[in-house]
Coordinates of C-alpha atoms (C1' of nucleotides) in Angstrom, one line a residue:
Chain L
M1 CA 76.2 25.4 71.4
P2 CA 76.2 22.7 68.8
T3 CA 77.2 19.8 71.1
V4 CA 76.9 18.8 74.7
S5 CA 78.8 16.3 76.8
S6 CA 77.1 13.5 79.1
E7 CA 78.8 15.2 81.8
E8 CA 77.3 18.6 81.1
L9 CA 73.8 17.2 80.6
A10 CA 74.2 15.1 83.8
A11 CA 75.3 18.0 86.0
A12 CA 72.2 19.9 84.6
A13 CA 69.8 17.0 85.3
G14 CA 71.3 16.2 88.8
V15 CA 72.1 12.6 87.8
N16 CA 75.4 10.5 87.2
S17 CA 76.8 10.8 83.8
A18 CA 77.4 7.1 83.5
K19 CA 73.5 6.6 83.9
L20 CA 72.7 9.2 81.2
R21 CA 75.1 7.7 78.9
K22 CA 73.7 4.1 79.4
D23 CA 70.1 5.5 79.1
F24 CA 70.8 7.1 75.8
S25 CA 72.7 3.9 74.5
Y26 CA 69.2 2.2 74.8
L27 CA 68.0 4.7 72.1
G28 CA 71.0 4.1 70.0
S29 CA 74.6 5.4 69.6
Y30 CA 73.9 8.9 68.9
G31 CA 77.1 10.4 70.4
T32 CA 80.6 11.1 69.0
R33 CA 83.5 10.0 71.1
G34 CA 85.8 12.7 72.2
V35 CA 83.1 15.3 71.1
G36 CA 79.7 14.5 72.8
Y37 CA 76.1 14.7 71.5
D38 CA 75.0 16.9 68.5
V39 CA 72.3 18.8 70.3
E40 CA 69.8 19.2 67.5
Y41 CA 70.1 15.6 66.5
L42 CA 69.7 14.2 69.9
V43 CA 66.6 16.4 70.6
Y44 CA 65.2 15.1 67.2
Q45 CA 65.9 11.3 68.5
I46 CA 64.6 11.8 71.8
S47 CA 61.6 13.8 70.5
R48 CA 60.8 11.0 68.0
E49 CA 61.3 8.1 70.5
L50 CA 58.8 10.0 72.9
G51 CA 56.2 10.6 70.2
L52 CA 56.6 14.3 70.4
T53 CA 57.1 14.4 66.5
Q54 CA 53.6 12.9 65.9
D55 CA 50.2 14.9 66.2
W56 CA 48.0 13.5 68.8
P57 CA 44.5 14.9 68.6
V58 CA 42.8 14.5 72.1
V59 CA 39.4 15.2 73.4
I60 CA 38.5 16.5 76.8
V61 CA 35.4 15.4 78.3
G62 CA 33.9 17.5 81.3
I63 CA 34.6 21.2 80.9
G64 CA 34.4 22.2 84.6
N65 CA 37.2 24.1 86.0
L66 CA 39.6 21.4 85.6
G67 CA 38.5 20.8 82.0
A68 CA 38.8 24.4 81.1
A69 CA 42.3 24.7 82.8
L70 CA 43.4 21.6 80.9
A71 CA 42.0 23.3 77.7
N72 CA 44.0 26.4 78.3
Y73 CA 47.0 24.7 79.3
G74 CA 50.0 25.6 77.4
G75 CA 52.0 22.7 77.7
F76 CA 50.0 20.4 75.3
A77 CA 50.9 22.0 72.1
S78 CA 54.6 21.9 72.4
R79 CA 54.4 18.2 73.2
G80 CA 52.4 17.3 70.1
F81 CA 49.0 17.2 71.6
R82 CA 46.4 19.1 69.8
V83 CA 42.9 19.5 71.7
A84 CA 40.6 18.2 68.9
A85 CA 37.4 19.0 70.8
L86 CA 35.7 19.8 74.2
I87 CA 32.7 17.7 75.4
D88 CA 30.4 18.5 77.9
A89 CA 26.9 17.1 79.1
D90 CA 25.5 20.4 79.9
P91 CA 23.5 22.0 77.2
A92 CA 24.0 25.4 78.5
L93 CA 27.8 25.0 77.6
T94 CA 27.3 23.9 74.2
G95 CA 28.4 26.1 71.6
R96 CA 30.2 28.4 74.0
A97 CA 34.1 28.6 73.5
V98 CA 36.7 27.6 76.1
A99 CA 40.4 28.5 75.1
G100 CA 38.8 29.4 71.6
I101 CA 37.5 25.8 71.1
P102 CA 33.6 25.4 71.0
V103 CA 32.2 23.1 73.6
Q104 CA 30.1 20.2 71.9
H105 CA 27.4 18.1 73.5
T106 CA 28.0 14.6 74.8
D107 CA 25.3 13.3 72.4
D108 CA 27.8 13.7 69.7
L109 CA 30.7 12.1 71.3
E110 CA 31.0 9.1 69.0
K111 CA 30.8 11.3 65.9
I112 CA 33.5 13.7 67.3
I113 CA 36.1 10.9 68.2
Q114 CA 35.4 9.2 64.9
D115 CA 35.6 12.3 62.7
N116 CA 38.7 13.5 64.3
G117 CA 40.4 10.1 64.5
V118 CA 41.1 10.5 68.3
S119 CA 42.7 7.8 70.3
I120 CA 43.4 9.5 73.5
G121 CA 40.7 11.0 75.7
V122 CA 40.9 13.0 78.7
I123 CA 38.1 12.7 81.5
A124 CA 37.7 15.7 83.7
T125 CA 34.1 14.9 84.7
P126 CA 32.8 14.5 88.2
A127 CA 33.4 11.0 89.6
G128 CA 29.9 9.9 88.9
A129 CA 29.9 10.4 85.3
A130 CA 33.5 9.0 84.5
Q131 CA 32.7 5.3 84.1
Q132 CA 30.0 6.0 81.6
V133 CA 31.9 8.4 79.7
C134 CA 34.8 6.0 79.5
D135 CA 32.8 3.3 78.2
R136 CA 31.4 5.5 75.5
L137 CA 35.0 6.9 74.5
V138 CA 36.1 3.2 74.5
A139 CA 33.4 2.1 72.1
A140 CA 34.0 4.9 69.8
G141 CA 37.5 3.7 69.5
V142 CA 39.6 5.6 72.0
T143 CA 42.4 3.4 73.3
S144 CA 44.3 5.5 75.9
I145 CA 42.5 7.6 78.9
L146 CA 43.6 10.1 81.1
N147 CA 41.7 10.0 84.2
F148 CA 41.2 13.0 86.5
A149 CA 38.1 11.8 88.1
P150 CA 38.5 10.6 91.7
T151 CA 37.5 7.1 90.7
V152 CA 38.9 3.9 89.3
L153 CA 37.9 3.2 85.9
S154 CA 37.5 -0.5 84.3
V155 CA 38.3 -0.8 80.6
P156 CA 38.8 -3.8 78.5
D157 CA 42.3 -5.2 77.7
G158 CA 44.2 -3.0 75.3
V159 CA 43.1 0.0 76.5
D160 CA 45.5 2.0 78.8
V161 CA 44.2 4.2 81.6
R162 CA 46.3 6.6 83.8
K163 CA 44.9 8.2 86.9
V164 CA 46.0 11.6 88.0
D165 CA 45.3 12.3 91.7
L166 CA 45.9 16.1 92.5
S167 CA 46.3 15.5 95.9
I168 CA 48.9 12.8 95.9
E169 CA 51.8 15.2 95.5
L170 CA 50.5 17.3 98.4
Q171 CA 50.4 14.1 100.5
I172 CA 54.2 13.6 99.6
L173 CA 55.0 17.1 100.7
A174 CA 53.0 16.6 103.9
F175 CA 54.8 13.4 104.7
H176 CA 58.1 15.4 104.5
E177 CA 56.7 18.3 106.4
Q178 CA 55.8 16.0 109.2
R179 CA 59.4 14.7 109.3
K180 CA 60.8 18.2 109.4
A181 CA 58.2 19.0 112.4
G182 CA 59.0 16.0 114.4
E183 CA 62.8 15.7 114.1
E184 CA 63.2 16.1 117.8
A185 CA 59.8 16.1 119.2
A186 CA 58.3 12.7 120.2
T187 CA 56.1 11.1 117.8
P188 CA 52.7 12.9 117.5
D189 CA 50.0 10.2 118.1
G190 CA 46.9 11.5 119.6
G191 CA 45.0 8.3 120.7
G192 CA 43.9 6.1 117.9
P193 CA 41.8 3.1 118.2
A194 CA 41.9 2.1 121.7
A195 CA 42.3 -1.2 123.2
V196 CA 45.5 -2.0 121.1
A197 CA 49.0 -1.0 122.5
R198 CA 51.4 0.5 120.1
K199 CA 54.9 -1.0 120.0
E200 CA 57.0 2.1 120.2
S201 CA 60.3 0.4 119.5
A202 CA 59.1 -0.7 116.0
D203 CA 57.6 2.5 114.6
K204 CA 60.4 3.4 112.3
G205 CA 62.5 1.4 109.8
P206 CA 65.5 -0.5 110.6
D207 CA 67.8 2.5 109.5
G208 CA 65.9 4.6 112.0
D209 CA 65.3 7.3 109.2
V210 CA 63.0 7.5 106.5
P211 CA 60.7 4.5 106.2
A212 CA 61.4 3.0 102.7
V213 CA 57.5 3.6 101.5
M214 CA 57.8 7.1 100.4
P215 CA 59.5 8.5 97.4
A216 CA 62.3 11.0 98.2
Chain K
M26 CA 35.7 -7.7 108.0
P27 CA 37.7 -7.2 111.0
T28 CA 41.1 -8.6 109.9
V29 CA 42.7 -9.1 106.5
S30 CA 45.6 -11.3 105.4
S31 CA 48.6 -9.9 103.3
E32 CA 47.6 -12.3 100.6
E33 CA 44.1 -10.8 100.1
L34 CA 45.6 -7.1 100.5
A35 CA 48.3 -8.1 97.7
A36 CA 46.0 -9.4 95.6
A37 CA 43.7 -6.4 95.7
A38 CA 46.8 -4.2 95.0
G39 CA 48.2 -6.6 92.4
V40 CA 51.4 -6.9 94.2
N41 CA 53.5 -9.6 95.7
S42 CA 52.3 -10.5 99.3
A43 CA 56.0 -10.9 100.7
K44 CA 56.6 -7.3 99.3
L45 CA 53.4 -6.0 101.1
R46 CA 54.6 -7.8 104.4
K47 CA 57.9 -6.5 104.3
D48 CA 56.7 -3.0 103.5
F49 CA 54.5 -3.1 106.4
S50 CA 57.3 -4.4 108.6
Y51 CA 59.1 -1.1 108.2
L52 CA 56.3 0.5 110.0
G53 CA 56.3 -1.9 112.8
S54 CA 54.8 -5.3 113.7
Y55 CA 51.2 -4.5 113.2
G56 CA 50.1 -7.9 112.2
T57 CA 49.1 -11.2 114.1
R58 CA 50.7 -14.5 113.0
G59 CA 48.1 -17.0 111.9
V60 CA 45.4 -14.4 111.6
G61 CA 46.4 -11.3 109.6
Y62 CA 46.2 -7.5 110.2
D63 CA 43.4 -5.9 112.2
V64 CA 41.9 -3.5 109.6
E65 CA 41.0 -0.6 111.8
Y66 CA 44.4 -0.6 113.4
L67 CA 46.3 -1.0 110.3
V68 CA 44.4 1.8 108.8
Y69 CA 45.2 4.1 111.6
Q70 CA 48.9 3.3 111.7
I71 CA 49.3 3.8 107.9
S72 CA 47.1 7.1 108.3
R73 CA 49.4 8.3 111.1
E74 CA 52.6 7.5 109.2
L75 CA 51.5 9.3 106.1
G76 CA 50.4 12.4 108.0
L77 CA 46.6 11.8 107.4
T78 CA 45.7 12.3 111.1
Q79 CA 47.2 15.7 111.2
D80 CA 45.4 19.0 110.0
W81 CA 47.5 20.6 107.1
P82 CA 46.2 24.3 106.5
V83 CA 47.2 25.2 102.8
V84 CA 46.9 28.2 100.6
I85 CA 46.2 28.3 97.1
V86 CA 47.9 31.2 95.1
G87 CA 46.5 32.0 91.7
I88 CA 42.7 31.3 91.5
G89 CA 42.2 30.8 87.6
N90 CA 40.6 27.7 86.2
L91 CA 43.2 25.4 87.9
G92 CA 43.1 27.1 91.2
A93 CA 39.4 27.1 91.2
A94 CA 39.6 23.3 90.3
L95 CA 41.9 22.7 93.2
A96 CA 39.9 24.7 95.7
N97 CA 36.8 22.6 94.8
Y98 CA 38.7 19.3 94.7
G99 CA 37.1 17.0 97.2
G100 CA 40.2 14.8 97.8
F101 CA 41.8 17.3 99.9
A102 CA 39.5 17.3 102.9
S103 CA 39.7 13.5 103.4
R104 CA 43.7 13.5 103.5
G105 CA 44.0 16.0 106.2
F106 CA 44.3 19.1 103.9
R107 CA 42.3 22.3 104.8
V108 CA 42.2 25.1 102.4
A109 CA 42.9 28.1 104.6
A110 CA 43.0 30.7 102.0
L111 CA 42.7 31.7 98.4
I112 CA 44.9 34.4 97.0
D113 CA 45.0 36.3 93.6
A114 CA 46.7 39.4 92.5
D115 CA 43.4 40.3 90.5
P116 CA 41.5 42.9 92.8
A117 CA 38.4 42.0 90.5
L118 CA 38.5 38.6 92.3
T119 CA 39.1 39.7 96.0
G120 CA 36.2 39.1 98.1
R121 CA 34.4 36.9 95.5
A122 CA 34.1 33.3 97.0
V123 CA 35.4 30.1 95.1
A124 CA 34.2 26.8 96.7
G125 CA 32.8 28.7 99.6
I126 CA 36.1 30.4 100.4
P127 CA 36.7 34.2 99.9
V128 CA 39.6 35.2 97.6
Q129 CA 42.2 37.4 99.3
H130 CA 44.6 39.8 97.5
T131 CA 48.3 39.1 97.3
D132 CA 49.2 42.2 99.2
D133 CA 47.9 40.3 102.3
L134 CA 49.9 37.0 101.5
E135 CA 52.3 37.3 104.4
K136 CA 49.7 38.0 106.9
I137 CA 47.5 35.2 105.8
I138 CA 50.4 32.8 106.0
Q139 CA 51.2 33.7 109.4
D140 CA 47.7 34.1 110.9
N141 CA 47.0 30.7 109.7
G142 CA 50.2 28.9 110.6
V143 CA 50.5 27.7 107.0
S144 CA 53.5 25.7 105.9
I145 CA 52.4 24.3 102.6
G146 CA 51.6 26.4 99.7
V147 CA 50.1 25.7 96.2
I148 CA 51.0 27.6 93.2
A149 CA 48.8 27.8 90.3
T150 CA 49.5 31.2 88.8
P151 CA 50.9 31.8 85.3
A152 CA 54.5 30.8 84.8
G153 CA 55.8 34.6 84.9
A154 CA 54.4 35.0 88.3
A155 CA 55.4 31.8 90.0
Q156 CA 58.9 32.5 91.2
Q157 CA 57.9 35.7 92.9
V158 CA 55.1 34.3 94.5
C159 CA 57.3 31.5 95.7
D160 CA 59.8 33.9 97.2
R161 CA 57.2 35.5 99.2
L162 CA 55.7 32.2 100.4
V163 CA 59.1 31.1 101.5
A164 CA 60.0 34.4 103.2
A165 CA 56.6 34.3 105.2
G166 CA 57.5 30.8 106.5
V167 CA 56.1 28.2 104.1
T168 CA 58.5 25.2 103.8
S169 CA 56.7 22.8 101.2
I170 CA 55.5 24.3 97.9
L171 CA 53.5 22.4 95.2
N172 CA 53.9 24.0 91.8
F173 CA 51.6 23.7 89.0
A174 CA 53.1 26.5 86.9
P175 CA 55.1 25.3 84.0
T176 CA 58.5 26.6 85.4
V177 CA 61.2 25.4 87.7
L178 CA 61.2 27.3 91.0
S179 CA 64.5 27.8 92.9
V180 CA 64.4 27.9 96.6
P181 CA 66.7 28.0 99.7
D182 CA 67.8 24.7 101.3
G183 CA 65.1 23.1 103.7
V184 CA 62.3 24.1 101.2
D185 CA 60.7 21.2 99.4
V186 CA 59.3 21.9 96.0
R187 CA 57.3 19.4 93.9
K188 CA 56.2 20.4 90.5
V189 CA 53.2 18.9 88.7
D190 CA 53.2 18.7 85.0
L191 CA 49.7 18.0 83.6
S192 CA 51.0 17.0 80.3
I193 CA 53.5 14.3 81.5
E194 CA 50.9 11.6 82.0
L195 CA 49.4 12.4 78.4
Q196 CA 52.9 12.1 77.2
I197 CA 53.4 8.5 78.6
L198 CA 49.8 7.4 77.1
A199 CA 51.0 8.8 73.6
F200 CA 54.2 6.8 74.1
H201 CA 52.2 3.5 74.7
E202 CA 49.9 4.5 71.9
Q203 CA 52.8 5.1 69.4
R204 CA 53.9 1.5 70.3
K205 CA 50.5 0.2 69.8
A206 CA 50.3 1.7 66.5
G207 CA 53.9 0.9 65.3
E208 CA 53.9 -2.7 66.4
E209 CA 54.2 -4.1 62.8
A210 CA 54.6 -0.9 60.6
A211 CA 58.1 0.5 60.0
T212 CA 59.1 2.9 62.4
P213 CA 57.6 6.5 61.7
D214 CA 60.3 8.8 60.8
G215 CA 59.5 11.7 58.5
G216 CA 62.8 13.3 58.0
G217 CA 64.5 14.7 60.9
P218 CA 67.5 17.0 60.8
A219 CA 69.2 16.2 57.6
A220 CA 72.9 15.5 57.1
V221 CA 73.1 12.7 59.9
A222 CA 72.2 9.2 59.0
R223 CA 70.2 7.2 61.5
K224 CA 71.6 3.9 62.6
E225 CA 68.5 1.5 62.0
S226 CA 69.9 -1.3 64.1
A227 CA 70.2 0.7 67.2
D228 CA 66.7 2.2 67.6
K229 CA 65.6 -0.1 70.3
G230 CA 67.0 -1.3 73.6
P231 CA 68.9 -4.6 73.8
D232 CA 65.9 -6.6 74.8
G233 CA 64.3 -5.4 71.5
D234 CA 60.9 -4.4 73.4
V235 CA 60.4 -1.2 75.5
P236 CA 63.3 1.1 75.7
A237 CA 64.2 1.2 79.6
V238 CA 63.4 4.9 79.8
M239 CA 59.6 4.9 80.0
P240 CA 57.5 3.9 82.9
A241 CA 55.3 0.8 82.2
Chain P
dT13 C1' 93.2 14.3 73.7
dG14 C1' 88.4 14.0 75.3
dT15 C1' 84.4 11.6 75.4
dT16 C1' 81.5 7.8 74.2
dG17 C1' 79.7 3.1 75.0
dT18 C1' 79.6 -0.8 77.8
dG19 C1' 81.4 -4.8 80.6
dA20 C1' 82.0 -5.6 85.2
dA21 C1' 81.1 -4.5 90.3
dA22 C1' 78.3 -2.6 93.6
dG23 C1' 74.2 -1.3 95.3
dA24 C1' 68.8 -1.5 95.7
dG25 C1' 64.7 -3.5 95.5
dT26 C1' 61.9 -7.8 95.1
dT27 C1' 60.7 -12.5 95.9
dC28 C1' 61.4 -16.9 98.0
dA29 C1' 61.0 -19.9 101.7
dC30 C1' 60.6 -21.0 106.2
dA31 C1' 61.3 -20.3 111.4
dG32 C1' 58.4 -18.6 114.7
dC33 C1' 54.4 -17.5 117.0
dA34 C1' 48.9 -17.0 117.8
Chain G
dT15 C1' 47.0 -25.0 111.5
dG16 C1' 47.7 -20.6 109.2
dC17 C1' 49.9 -16.4 108.6
dT18 C1' 53.4 -13.0 110.0
dG19 C1' 58.1 -11.3 109.7
dT20 C1' 62.4 -11.6 107.9
dG21 C1' 67.2 -13.7 106.3
dA22 C1' 69.1 -15.4 102.0
dA23 C1' 68.6 -15.6 97.2
dC24 C1' 67.6 -13.5 93.3
dT25 C1' 66.7 -9.8 89.9
dC26 C1' 67.0 -5.0 88.6
dT27 C1' 69.2 -0.7 88.5
dT28 C1' 73.1 2.3 89.1
dT29 C1' 77.8 3.5 89.2
dC30 C1' 82.7 2.4 88.1
dA31 C1' 86.4 2.2 85.0
dC32 C1' 88.4 1.9 81.0
dA33 C1' 88.9 0.2 75.8
dA34 C1' 87.4 2.2 71.5
dC35 C1' 87.7 5.7 68.7
dA36 C1' 86.7 10.6 66.2

DNA sequence: TGTTGTGAAAGAGTTCACAGCA
DNA sequence: TGCTGTGAACTCTTTCACAACA
């Protein structure tokens, strides 16, 4: 299949074809009227725009279960990410290989970052160690941090941080689950702070359906 | 601090106070004019709306590094989730405890789901096993699935699936990192599919800044 | 002819601004 | 007086619909 139409792609993605065409148009005019989009060319252009055509060396700090899971995760390589080093504070782990990569000690963090030209760091340490690790990564030249530790990191301007909360998606499922369960039954309450009366009439949004605060 | 104003909360969250008030208003009229919101009452109402006041038993299937990391994750308990069981297909793991919870064999999956009244399942298996596990979970009565396996699951109507891709956040960081690096340098290209000329003028969106396809 | 690329219209989401009330 | 709750205005996003064109 050398070419594909916006209609086909939109059906596959479950979105409106006009939206898809407009989104693509922000990247450039890569389609051919009457024909569609050249698949190979489109894939390349999107890959390039997203940075998939570059090699991104990353370090993972904190090689517990989560760090090890990330080191073994297959999805990184195909998106241009290369795990350049694994770092942990536990001397017992130093030298041991995880996913074929030797774990190095935190003492050498700065040297590892500089030797490998790393600009993206992944923090998978316990919450207590995260800020300190973050500070050292930033001082060593890292400008983007992916934080799996359950704590908010503070960083200087110019450094990007994204926090991954493994329970937030579960939270969203539970929210919908709750709605499924309570479709006819009365609102489950169970008490709550005494003293203050609940206003029954105002519990739901004006459309009487899904409160507007939750992703669909 | 017994009460808090929308202005204070908005500043803390980095949003507009009117937006915050309007969002709260969809849950009900829980504030007091001239005073603000009673903190305890507000926390309770939001918790209840989000389902945090309920007990949600979940099972985790696939106790590799990721499954173990999830079983150990502290953030679940505080949000009303209780890991009711760990399930793995490897007989060598059966009976071993992870995070204090014994691993059970996949053979008993249906019985485990039913005995514990589980409606939310977490899949942390390799991609190849995910659909099969999913089918069995659904058949046993699970109606919400959190999928960490790098594969798209198909489920019947009425079952919710959410997919977590551990590399997507890294992708977003790399995208911004690329922009930081290329702020003045020419667009890094490096070839690409031959034969087709790139239209230099159209590479960026009409605002000449961030293409509209990436979260800020 | 068939499909893109895109102005214009419609729809959602956000912010303003102020009446209403404690 | 001070802060909420909310209609109205504004802004951003999505969809429609069709001219342009390979």
